[in-house]
PDB file of C-alpha atoms in Angstrom:
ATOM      1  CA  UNK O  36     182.777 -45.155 -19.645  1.00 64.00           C
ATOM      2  CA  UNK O  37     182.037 -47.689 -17.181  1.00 70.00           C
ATOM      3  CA  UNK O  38     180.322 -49.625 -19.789  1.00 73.00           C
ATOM      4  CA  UNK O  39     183.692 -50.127 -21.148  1.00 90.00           C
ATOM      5  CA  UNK O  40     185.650 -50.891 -18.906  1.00 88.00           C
ATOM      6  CA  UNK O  41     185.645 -55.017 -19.734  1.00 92.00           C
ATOM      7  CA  UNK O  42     188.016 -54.129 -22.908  1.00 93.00           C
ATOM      8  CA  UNK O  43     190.865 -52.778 -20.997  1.00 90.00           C
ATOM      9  CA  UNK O  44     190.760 -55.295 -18.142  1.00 91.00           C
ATOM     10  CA  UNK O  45     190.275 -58.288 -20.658  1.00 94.00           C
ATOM     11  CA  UNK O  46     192.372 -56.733 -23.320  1.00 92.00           C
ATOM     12  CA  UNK O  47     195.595 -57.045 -21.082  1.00 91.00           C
ATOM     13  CA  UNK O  48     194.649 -60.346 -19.194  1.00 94.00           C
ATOM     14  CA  UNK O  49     193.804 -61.950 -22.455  1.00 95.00           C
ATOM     15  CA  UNK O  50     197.150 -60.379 -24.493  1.00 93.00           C
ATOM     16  CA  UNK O  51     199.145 -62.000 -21.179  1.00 94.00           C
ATOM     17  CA  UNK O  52     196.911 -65.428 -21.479  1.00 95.00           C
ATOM     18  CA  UNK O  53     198.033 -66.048 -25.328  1.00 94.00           C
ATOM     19  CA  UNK O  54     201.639 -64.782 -24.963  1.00 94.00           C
ATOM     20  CA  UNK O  55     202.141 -67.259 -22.236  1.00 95.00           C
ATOM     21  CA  UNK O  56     200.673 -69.602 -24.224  1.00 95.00           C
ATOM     22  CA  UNK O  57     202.500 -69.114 -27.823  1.00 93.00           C
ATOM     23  CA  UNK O  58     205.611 -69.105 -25.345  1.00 96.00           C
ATOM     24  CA  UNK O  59     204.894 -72.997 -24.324  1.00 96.00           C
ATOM     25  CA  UNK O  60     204.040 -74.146 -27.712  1.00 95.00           C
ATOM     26  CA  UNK O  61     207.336 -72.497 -29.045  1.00 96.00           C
ATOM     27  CA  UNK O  62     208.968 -74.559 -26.536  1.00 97.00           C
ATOM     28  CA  UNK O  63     207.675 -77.456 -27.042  1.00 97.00           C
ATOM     29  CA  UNK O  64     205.320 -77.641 -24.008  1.00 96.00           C
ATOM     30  CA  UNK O  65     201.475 -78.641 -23.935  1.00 95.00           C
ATOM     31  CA  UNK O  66     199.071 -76.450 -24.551  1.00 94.00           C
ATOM     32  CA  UNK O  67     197.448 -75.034 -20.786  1.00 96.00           C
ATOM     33  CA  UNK O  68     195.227 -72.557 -22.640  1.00 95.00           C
ATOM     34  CA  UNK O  69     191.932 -74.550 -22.108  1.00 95.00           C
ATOM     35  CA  UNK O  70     192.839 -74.899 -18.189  1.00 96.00           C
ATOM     36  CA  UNK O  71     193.675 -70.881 -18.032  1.00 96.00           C
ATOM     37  CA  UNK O  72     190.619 -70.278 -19.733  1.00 97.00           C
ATOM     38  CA  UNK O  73     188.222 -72.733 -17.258  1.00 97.00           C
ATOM     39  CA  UNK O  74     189.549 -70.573 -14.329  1.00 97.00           C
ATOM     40  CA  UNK O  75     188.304 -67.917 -15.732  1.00 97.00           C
ATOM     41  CA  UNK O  76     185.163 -69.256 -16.541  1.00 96.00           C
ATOM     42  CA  UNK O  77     185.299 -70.470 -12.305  1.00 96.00           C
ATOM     43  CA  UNK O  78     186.348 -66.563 -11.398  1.00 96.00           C
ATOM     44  CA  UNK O  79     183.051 -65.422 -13.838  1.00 96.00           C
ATOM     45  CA  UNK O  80     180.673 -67.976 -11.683  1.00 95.00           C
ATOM     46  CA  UNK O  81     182.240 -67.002  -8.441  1.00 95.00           C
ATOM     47  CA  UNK O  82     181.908 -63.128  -9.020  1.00 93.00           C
ATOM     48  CA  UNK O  83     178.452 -62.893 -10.136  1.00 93.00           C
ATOM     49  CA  UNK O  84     177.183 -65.161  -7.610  1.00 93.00           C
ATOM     50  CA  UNK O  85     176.698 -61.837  -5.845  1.00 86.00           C
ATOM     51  CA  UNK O  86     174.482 -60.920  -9.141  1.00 83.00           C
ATOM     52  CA  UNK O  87     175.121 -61.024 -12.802  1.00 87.00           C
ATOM     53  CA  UNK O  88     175.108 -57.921 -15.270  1.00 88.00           C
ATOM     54  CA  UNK O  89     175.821 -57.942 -18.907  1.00 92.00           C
ATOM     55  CA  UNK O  90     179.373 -56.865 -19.433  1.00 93.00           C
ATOM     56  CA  UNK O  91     178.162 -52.826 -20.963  1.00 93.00           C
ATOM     57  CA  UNK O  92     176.197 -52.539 -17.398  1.00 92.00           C
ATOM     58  CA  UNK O  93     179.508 -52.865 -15.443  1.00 90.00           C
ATOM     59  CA  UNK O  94     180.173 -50.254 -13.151  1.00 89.00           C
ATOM     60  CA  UNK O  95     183.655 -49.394 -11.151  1.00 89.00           C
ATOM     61  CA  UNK O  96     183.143 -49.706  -7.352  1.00 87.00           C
ATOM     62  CA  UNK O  97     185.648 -49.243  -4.600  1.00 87.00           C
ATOM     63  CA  UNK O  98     183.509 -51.295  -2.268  1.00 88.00           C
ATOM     64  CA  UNK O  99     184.467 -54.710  -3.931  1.00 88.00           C
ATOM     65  CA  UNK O 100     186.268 -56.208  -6.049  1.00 91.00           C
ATOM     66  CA  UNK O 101     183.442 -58.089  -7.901  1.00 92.00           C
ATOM     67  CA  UNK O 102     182.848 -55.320 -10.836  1.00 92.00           C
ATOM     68  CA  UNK O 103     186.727 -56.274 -11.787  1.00 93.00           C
ATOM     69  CA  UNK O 104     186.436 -59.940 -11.453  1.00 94.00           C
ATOM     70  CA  UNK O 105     183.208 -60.001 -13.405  1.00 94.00           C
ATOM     71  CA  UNK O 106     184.550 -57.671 -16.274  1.00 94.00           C
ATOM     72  CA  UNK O 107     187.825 -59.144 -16.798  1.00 95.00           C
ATOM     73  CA  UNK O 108     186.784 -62.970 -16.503  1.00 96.00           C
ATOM     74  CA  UNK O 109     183.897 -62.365 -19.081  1.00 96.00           C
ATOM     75  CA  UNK O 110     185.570 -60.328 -21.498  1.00 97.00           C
ATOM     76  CA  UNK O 111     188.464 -62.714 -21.448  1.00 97.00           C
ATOM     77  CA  UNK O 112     186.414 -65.329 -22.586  1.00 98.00           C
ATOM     78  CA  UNK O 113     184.974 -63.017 -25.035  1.00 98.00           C
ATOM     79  CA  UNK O 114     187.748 -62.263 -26.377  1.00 98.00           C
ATOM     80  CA  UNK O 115     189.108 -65.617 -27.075  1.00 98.00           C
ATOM     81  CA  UNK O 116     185.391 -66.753 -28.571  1.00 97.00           C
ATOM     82  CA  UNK O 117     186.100 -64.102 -31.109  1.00 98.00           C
ATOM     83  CA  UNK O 118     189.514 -64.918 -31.944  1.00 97.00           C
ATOM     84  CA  UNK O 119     187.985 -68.543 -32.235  1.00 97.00           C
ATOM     85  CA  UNK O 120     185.366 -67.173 -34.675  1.00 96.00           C
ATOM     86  CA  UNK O 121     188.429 -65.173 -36.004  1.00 96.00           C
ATOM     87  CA  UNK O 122     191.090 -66.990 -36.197  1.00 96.00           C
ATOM     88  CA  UNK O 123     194.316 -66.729 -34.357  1.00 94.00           C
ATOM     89  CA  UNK O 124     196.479 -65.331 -36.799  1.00 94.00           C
ATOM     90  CA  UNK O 125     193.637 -62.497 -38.142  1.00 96.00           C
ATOM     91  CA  UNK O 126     192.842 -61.984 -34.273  1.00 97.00           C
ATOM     92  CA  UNK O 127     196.557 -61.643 -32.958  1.00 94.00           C
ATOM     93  CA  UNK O 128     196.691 -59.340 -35.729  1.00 96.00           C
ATOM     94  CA  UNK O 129     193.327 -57.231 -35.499  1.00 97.00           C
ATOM     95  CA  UNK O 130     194.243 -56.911 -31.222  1.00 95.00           C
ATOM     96  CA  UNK O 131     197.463 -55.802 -32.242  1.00 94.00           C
ATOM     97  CA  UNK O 132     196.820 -53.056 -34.606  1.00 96.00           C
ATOM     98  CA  UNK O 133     193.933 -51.893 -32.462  1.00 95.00           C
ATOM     99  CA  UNK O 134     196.621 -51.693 -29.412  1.00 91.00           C
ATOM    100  CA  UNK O 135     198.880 -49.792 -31.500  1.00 94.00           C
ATOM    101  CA  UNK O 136     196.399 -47.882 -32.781  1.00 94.00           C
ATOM    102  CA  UNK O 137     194.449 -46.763 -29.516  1.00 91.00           C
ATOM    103  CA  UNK O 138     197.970 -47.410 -26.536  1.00 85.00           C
ATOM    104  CA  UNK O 139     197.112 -44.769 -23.813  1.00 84.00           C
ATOM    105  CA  UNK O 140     193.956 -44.147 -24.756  1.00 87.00           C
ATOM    106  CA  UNK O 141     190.063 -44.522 -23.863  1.00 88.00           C
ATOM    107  CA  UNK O 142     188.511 -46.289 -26.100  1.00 91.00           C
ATOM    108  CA  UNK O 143     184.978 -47.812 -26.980  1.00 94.00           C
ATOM    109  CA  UNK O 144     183.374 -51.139 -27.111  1.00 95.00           C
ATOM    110  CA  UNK O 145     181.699 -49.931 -30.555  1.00 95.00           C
ATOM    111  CA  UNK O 146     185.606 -48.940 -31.539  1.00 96.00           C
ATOM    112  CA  UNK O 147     186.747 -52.308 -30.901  1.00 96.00           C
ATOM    113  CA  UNK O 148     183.563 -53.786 -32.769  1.00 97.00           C
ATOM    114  CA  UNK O 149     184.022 -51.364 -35.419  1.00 97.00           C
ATOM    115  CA  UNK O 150     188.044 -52.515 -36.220  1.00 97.00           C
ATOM    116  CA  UNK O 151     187.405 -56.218 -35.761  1.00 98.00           C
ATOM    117  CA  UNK O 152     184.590 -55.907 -38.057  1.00 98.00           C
ATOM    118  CA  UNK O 153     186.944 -53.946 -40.527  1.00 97.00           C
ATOM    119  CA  UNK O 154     189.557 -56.748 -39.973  1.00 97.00           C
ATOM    120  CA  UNK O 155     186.907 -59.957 -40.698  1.00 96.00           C
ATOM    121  CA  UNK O 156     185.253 -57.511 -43.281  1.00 96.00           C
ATOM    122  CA  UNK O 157     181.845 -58.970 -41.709  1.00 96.00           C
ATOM    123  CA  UNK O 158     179.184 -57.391 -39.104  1.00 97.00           C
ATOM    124  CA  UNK O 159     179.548 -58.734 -35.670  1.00 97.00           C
ATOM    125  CA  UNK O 160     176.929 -57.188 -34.226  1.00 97.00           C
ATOM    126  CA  UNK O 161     174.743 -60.388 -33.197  1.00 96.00           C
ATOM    127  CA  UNK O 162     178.240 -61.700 -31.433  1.00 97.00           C
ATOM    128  CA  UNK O 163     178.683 -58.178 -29.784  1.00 97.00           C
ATOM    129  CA  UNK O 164     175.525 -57.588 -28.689  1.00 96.00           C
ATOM    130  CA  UNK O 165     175.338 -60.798 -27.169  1.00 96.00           C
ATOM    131  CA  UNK O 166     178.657 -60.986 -24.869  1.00 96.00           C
ATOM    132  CA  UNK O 167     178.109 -56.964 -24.113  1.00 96.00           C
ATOM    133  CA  UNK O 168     174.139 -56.674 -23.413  1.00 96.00           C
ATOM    134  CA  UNK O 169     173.089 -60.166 -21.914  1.00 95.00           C
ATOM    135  CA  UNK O 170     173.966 -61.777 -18.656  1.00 94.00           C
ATOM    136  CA  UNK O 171     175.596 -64.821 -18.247  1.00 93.00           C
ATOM    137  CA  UNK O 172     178.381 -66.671 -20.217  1.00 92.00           C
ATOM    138  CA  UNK O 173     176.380 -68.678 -23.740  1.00 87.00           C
ATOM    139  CA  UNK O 174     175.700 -72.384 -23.182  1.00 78.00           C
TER     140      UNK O 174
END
């Protein structure tokens, strides 16, 4: 569903984003993950200029782009506040088996909530509801 359509944007964006960055540190380079992750944070405030929605009211549009920019640059930052809350190792491993799991396929917000809540053996619903149902990035 439209409503949905954050995970698979952010889901590759964000996989790409902490590659690149695991790639640096092995080499012995700085760490640019807090500059990647304030231009998304710039590509969120530029796209809903035109109007914010909460990530689950996203809908596809082939009159603009802004649906795509607003989608991937929030649920990128979701993603990385849960793997924060999660922990890199538990969250490189939860997004993992949940790609391996569900490659090629539709899948559901409430799927991904219901395997990262399996993996942190914890309810995330106040941190899901939040980031899918409310406008805006949190403060």
């Amino acid at each position: 569903a439209d409503g949905d359509l954050w995970l698979a944007l952010a889901f590759a964006d964000y996989h790409e984003l902490v590659a690149t960055e695991n790639a640096r540190l092995a080499k012995g380079e700085s760490s640019r993950l807090q500059h990647a992750l304030q231009e998304y944070r710039k590509e969120y405030a530029a796209a809903s200029k035109t109007g914010e929605v909460a990530l689950a009211d996203v809908k596809r549009s082939t009159g603009s782009d802004i649906w795509y920019r607003l989608a991937s640059a929030k649920g990128v930052l979701f993603l990385h506040q849960l793997r924060v809350g999660m922990g890199p190792d538990a969250f490189d491993k939860a997004m993992d088996d949940f790609g391996m799991l569900h490659g090629g396929q539709r899948v559901t917000s409430a799927q991904f909530q219901k395997h990262m809540e399996a993996a942190t053996r914890r309810t995330l619903d106040p941190f899901f509801h939040y980031w899918l149902h409310e406008k805006g990035l949190p403060q």
